[in-house]
Tab-separated table of C-alpha atoms in Angstrom:
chain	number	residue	atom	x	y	z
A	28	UNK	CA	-22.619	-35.287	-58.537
A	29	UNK	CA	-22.424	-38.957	-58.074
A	30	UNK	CA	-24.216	-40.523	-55.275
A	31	UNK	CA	-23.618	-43.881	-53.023
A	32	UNK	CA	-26.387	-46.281	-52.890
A	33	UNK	CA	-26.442	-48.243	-49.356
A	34	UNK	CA	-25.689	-51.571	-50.154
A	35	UNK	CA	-29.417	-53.195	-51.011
A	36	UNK	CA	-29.325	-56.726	-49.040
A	37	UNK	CA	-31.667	-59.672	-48.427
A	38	UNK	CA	-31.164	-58.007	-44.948
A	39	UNK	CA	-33.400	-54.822	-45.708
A	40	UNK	CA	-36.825	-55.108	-44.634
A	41	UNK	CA	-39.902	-54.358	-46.700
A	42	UNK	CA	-42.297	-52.131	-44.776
A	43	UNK	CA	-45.812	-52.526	-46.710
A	44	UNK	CA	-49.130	-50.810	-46.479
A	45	UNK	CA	-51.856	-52.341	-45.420
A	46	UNK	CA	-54.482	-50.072	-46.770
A	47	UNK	CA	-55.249	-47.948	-49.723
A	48	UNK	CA	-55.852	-44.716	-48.112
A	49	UNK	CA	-52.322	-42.668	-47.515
A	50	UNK	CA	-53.198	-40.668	-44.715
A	51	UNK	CA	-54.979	-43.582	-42.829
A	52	UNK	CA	-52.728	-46.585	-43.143
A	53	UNK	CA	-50.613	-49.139	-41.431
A	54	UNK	CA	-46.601	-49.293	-42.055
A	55	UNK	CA	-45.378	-53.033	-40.591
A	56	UNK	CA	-42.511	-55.235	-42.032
A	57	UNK	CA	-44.673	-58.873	-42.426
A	58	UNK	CA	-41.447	-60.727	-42.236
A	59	UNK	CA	-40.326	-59.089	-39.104
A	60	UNK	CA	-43.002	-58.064	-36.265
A	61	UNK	CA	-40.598	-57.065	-33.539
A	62	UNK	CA	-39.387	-53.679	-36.130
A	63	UNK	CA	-41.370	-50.582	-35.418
A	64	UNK	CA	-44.944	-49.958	-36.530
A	65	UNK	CA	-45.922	-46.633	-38.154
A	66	UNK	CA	-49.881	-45.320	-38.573
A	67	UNK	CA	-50.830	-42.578	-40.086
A	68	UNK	CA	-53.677	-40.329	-39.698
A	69	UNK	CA	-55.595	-36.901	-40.586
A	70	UNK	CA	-57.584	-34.630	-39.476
A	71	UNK	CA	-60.138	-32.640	-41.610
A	72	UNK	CA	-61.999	-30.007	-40.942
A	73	UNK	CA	-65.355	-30.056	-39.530
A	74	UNK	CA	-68.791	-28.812	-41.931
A	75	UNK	CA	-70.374	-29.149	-45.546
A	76	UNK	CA	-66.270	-28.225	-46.649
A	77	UNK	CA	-64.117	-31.135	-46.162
A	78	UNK	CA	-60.408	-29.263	-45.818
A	79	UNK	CA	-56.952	-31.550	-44.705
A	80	UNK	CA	-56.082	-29.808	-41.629
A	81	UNK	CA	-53.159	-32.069	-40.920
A	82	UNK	CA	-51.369	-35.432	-41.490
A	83	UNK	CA	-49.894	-37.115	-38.319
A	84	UNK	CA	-47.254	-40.116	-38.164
A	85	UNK	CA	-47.028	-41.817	-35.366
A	86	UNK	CA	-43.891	-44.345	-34.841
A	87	UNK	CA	-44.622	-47.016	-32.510
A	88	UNK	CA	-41.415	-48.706	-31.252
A	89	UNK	CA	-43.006	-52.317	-29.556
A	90	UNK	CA	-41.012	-54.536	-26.593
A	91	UNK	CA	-40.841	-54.324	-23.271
A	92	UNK	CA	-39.540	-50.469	-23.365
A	93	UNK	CA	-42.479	-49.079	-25.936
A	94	UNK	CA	-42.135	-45.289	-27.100
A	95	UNK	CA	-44.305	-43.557	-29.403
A	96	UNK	CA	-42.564	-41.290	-31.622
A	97	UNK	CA	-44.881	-38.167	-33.482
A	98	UNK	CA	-44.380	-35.923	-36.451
A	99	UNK	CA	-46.912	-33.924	-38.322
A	100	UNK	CA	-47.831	-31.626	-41.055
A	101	UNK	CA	-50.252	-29.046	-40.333
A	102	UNK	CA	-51.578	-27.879	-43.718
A	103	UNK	CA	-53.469	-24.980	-42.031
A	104	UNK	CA	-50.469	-23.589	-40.678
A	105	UNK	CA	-48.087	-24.688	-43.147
A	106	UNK	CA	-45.524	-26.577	-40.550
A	107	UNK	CA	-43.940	-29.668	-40.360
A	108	UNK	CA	-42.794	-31.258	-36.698
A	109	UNK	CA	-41.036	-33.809	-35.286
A	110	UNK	CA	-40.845	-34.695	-31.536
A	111	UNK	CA	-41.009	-30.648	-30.612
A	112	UNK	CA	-39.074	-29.696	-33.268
A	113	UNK	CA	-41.424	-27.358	-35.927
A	114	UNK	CA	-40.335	-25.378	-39.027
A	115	UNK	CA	-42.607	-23.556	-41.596
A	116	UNK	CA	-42.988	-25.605	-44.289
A	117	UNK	CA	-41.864	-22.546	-46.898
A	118	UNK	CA	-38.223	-22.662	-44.838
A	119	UNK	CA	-37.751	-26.132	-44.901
A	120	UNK	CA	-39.126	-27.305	-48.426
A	121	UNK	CA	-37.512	-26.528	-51.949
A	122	UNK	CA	-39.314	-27.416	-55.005
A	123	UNK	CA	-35.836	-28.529	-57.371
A	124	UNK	CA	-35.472	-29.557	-61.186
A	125	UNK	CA	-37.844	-28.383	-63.841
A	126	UNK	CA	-41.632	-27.003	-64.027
A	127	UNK	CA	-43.376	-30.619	-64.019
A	128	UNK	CA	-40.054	-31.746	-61.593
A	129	UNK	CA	-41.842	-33.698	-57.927
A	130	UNK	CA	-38.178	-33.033	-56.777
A	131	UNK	CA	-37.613	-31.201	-53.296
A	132	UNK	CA	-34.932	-30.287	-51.487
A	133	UNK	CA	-35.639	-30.572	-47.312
A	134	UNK	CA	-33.646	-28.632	-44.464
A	135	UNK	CA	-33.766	-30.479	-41.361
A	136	UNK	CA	-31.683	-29.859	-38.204
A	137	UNK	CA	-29.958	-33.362	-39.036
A	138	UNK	CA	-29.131	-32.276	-42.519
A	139	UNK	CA	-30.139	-31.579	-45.819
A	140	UNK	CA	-32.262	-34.112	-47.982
A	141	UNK	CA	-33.205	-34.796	-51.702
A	142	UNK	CA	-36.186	-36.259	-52.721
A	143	UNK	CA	-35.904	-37.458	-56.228
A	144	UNK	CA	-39.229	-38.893	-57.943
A	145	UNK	CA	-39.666	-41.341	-60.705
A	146	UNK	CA	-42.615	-43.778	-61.615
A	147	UNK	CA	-43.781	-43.567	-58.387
A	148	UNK	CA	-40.910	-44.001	-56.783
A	149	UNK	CA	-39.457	-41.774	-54.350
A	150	UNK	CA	-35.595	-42.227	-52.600
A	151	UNK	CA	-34.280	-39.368	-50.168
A	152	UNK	CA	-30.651	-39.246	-49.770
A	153	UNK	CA	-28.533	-37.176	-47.110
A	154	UNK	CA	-25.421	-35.933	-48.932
A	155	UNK	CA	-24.198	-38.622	-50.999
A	156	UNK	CA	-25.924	-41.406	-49.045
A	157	UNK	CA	-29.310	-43.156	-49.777
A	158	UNK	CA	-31.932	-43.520	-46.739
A	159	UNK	CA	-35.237	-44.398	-47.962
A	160	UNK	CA	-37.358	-45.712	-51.165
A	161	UNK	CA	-41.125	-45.564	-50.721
A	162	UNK	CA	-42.934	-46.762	-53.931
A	163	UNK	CA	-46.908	-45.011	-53.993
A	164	UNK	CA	-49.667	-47.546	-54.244
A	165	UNK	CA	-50.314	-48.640	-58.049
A	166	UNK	CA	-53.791	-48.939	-58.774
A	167	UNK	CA	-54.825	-50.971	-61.441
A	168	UNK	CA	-56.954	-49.611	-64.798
A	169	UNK	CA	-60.136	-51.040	-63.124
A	170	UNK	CA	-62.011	-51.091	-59.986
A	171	UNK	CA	-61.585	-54.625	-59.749
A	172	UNK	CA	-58.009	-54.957	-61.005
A	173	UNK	CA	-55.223	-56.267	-58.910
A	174	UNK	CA	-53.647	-53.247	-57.807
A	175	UNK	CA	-49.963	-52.904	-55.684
A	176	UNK	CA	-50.023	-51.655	-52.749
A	177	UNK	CA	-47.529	-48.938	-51.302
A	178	UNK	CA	-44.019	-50.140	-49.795
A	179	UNK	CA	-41.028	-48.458	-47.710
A	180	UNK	CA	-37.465	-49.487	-47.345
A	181	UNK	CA	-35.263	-48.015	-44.677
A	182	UNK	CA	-31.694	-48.057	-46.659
A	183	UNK	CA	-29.778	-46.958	-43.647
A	184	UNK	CA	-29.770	-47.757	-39.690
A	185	UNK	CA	-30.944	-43.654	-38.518
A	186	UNK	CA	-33.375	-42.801	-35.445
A	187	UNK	CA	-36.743	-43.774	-34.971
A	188	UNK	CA	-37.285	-39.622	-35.420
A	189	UNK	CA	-35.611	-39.398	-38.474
A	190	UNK	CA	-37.735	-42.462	-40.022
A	191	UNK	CA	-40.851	-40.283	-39.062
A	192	UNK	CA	-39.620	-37.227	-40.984
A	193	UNK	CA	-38.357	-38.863	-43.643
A	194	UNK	CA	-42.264	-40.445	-44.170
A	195	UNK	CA	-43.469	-37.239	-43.941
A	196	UNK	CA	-41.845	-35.657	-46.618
A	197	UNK	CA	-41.218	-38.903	-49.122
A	198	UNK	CA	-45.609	-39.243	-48.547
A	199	UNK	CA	-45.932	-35.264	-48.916
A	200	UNK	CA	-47.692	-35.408	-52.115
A	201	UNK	CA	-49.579	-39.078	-51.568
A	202	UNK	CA	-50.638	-36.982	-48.526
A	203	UNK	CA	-52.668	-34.483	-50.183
A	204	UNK	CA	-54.889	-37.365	-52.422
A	205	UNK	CA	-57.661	-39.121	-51.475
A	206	UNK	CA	-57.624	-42.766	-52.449
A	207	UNK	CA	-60.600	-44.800	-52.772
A	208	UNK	CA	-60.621	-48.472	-51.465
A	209	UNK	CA	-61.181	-50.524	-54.440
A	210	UNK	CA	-64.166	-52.740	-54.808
A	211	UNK	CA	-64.219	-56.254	-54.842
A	212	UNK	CA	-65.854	-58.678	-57.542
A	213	UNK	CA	-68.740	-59.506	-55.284
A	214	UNK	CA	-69.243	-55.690	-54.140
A	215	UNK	CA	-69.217	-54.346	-58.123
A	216	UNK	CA	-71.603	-57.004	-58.661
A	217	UNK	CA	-74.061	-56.348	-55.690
A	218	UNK	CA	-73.776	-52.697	-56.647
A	219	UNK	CA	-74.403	-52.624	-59.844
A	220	UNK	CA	-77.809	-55.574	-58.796
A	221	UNK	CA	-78.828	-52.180	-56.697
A	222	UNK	CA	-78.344	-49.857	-59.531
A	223	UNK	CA	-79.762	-51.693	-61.982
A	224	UNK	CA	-83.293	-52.230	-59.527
A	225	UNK	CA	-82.945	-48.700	-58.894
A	226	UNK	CA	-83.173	-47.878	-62.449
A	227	UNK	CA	-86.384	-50.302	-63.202
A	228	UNK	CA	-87.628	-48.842	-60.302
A	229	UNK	CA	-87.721	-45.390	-61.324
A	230	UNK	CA	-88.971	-46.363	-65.087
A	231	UNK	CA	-92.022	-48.467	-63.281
A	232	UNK	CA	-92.683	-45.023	-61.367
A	233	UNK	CA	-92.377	-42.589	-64.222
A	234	UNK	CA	-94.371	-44.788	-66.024
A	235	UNK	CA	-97.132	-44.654	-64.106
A	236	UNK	CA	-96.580	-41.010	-63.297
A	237	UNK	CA	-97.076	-40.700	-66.791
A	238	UNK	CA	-100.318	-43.073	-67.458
A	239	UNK	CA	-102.108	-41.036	-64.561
């Protein structure tokens, strides 16, 4: 079935991520402040056994008239929710295309979407319309390489509760990793000054362990 793009324009704003981590990062356009600012958080659970209880988004209008719009995943309970609205995440998420496929398939009171994935990319379309592209963050081969950091384009003019879902479930995946923040120049080179003491430190004291 063919599908219509929304027309891609000069006009459509880049939301970009300001930090490496997925579930603890900022979501502003740069080039236009006064557009909505997402954040998004987790919570894990507490002991020795680190376990994602849940992923939050929180949509942050700005102006005189500020609301804060909230949607969640709760990976203990396995539900997703909106603004009051909650369905188990085994009704409203379809796994589509082949054994290796990141495809879904989301049921939504507002509609149906399709997630379709590709080199890090991810676009969700309602029907035959596109809403959303959000490209994961590309780390480079090397700790110290330049790396690109995540971005999100709203295609379409929807509600501020609709962008919220539709973060949750294009991020789904990302949501479930845990990124690193890469180390700078100066920090791989102070490091590896405190590894490399470390080591002549421990040869000076096995050495002498061994002479007594």
């Amino acid at each position: 079935m063919s599908t219509t793009a929304a027309p891609e324009s000069p006009s459509v704003p880049m939301y970009t991520y300001k930090r490496y981590d997925p579930s603890n990062n900022i979501i502003q356009c740069e080039e236009n402040p006064s557009l909505p600012v997402f954040t998004t958080t987790q919570t894990m659970s507490k002991g020795l056994m680190k376990i994602l209880r849940s992923t939050a988004v929180v949509c942050e209008t700005g102006g005189d008239k500020s609301v804060k719009i909230q949607g969640e995943i709760d990976w203990k309970n396995k539900t997703i929710a909106v603004e009051g609205v909650s369905k188990a995440l085994s009704a409203a998420k379809q796994k589509i295309g082949g054994t290796f496929s990141s495809d879904t398939e989301w049921t939504w009171p507002s509609g149906k979407y399709t997630i379709n994935h590709k080199s890090g990319e991810w676009t969700v379309r309602r029907a035959d319309r596109e809403l959303a592209v959000y490209t994961s963050l590309k780390l480079g081969v090397f700790r110290f390489s330049k790396h690109a950091m995540a971005t999100l384009k709203f295609l379409a003019e929807i509600s501020h509760e609709e962008k919220v879902f539709l973060i949750l479930i294009l991020m789904f995946y990302d949501f479930q990793k845990t990124v690193e923040e890469p180390m700078s120049l100066k920090e791989l080179a102070v490091e590896g000054g405190v590894n490399a003491a470390v080591t002549v430190t421990g040869n000076v004291v096995s050495g002498c362990c061994v002479v007594q």
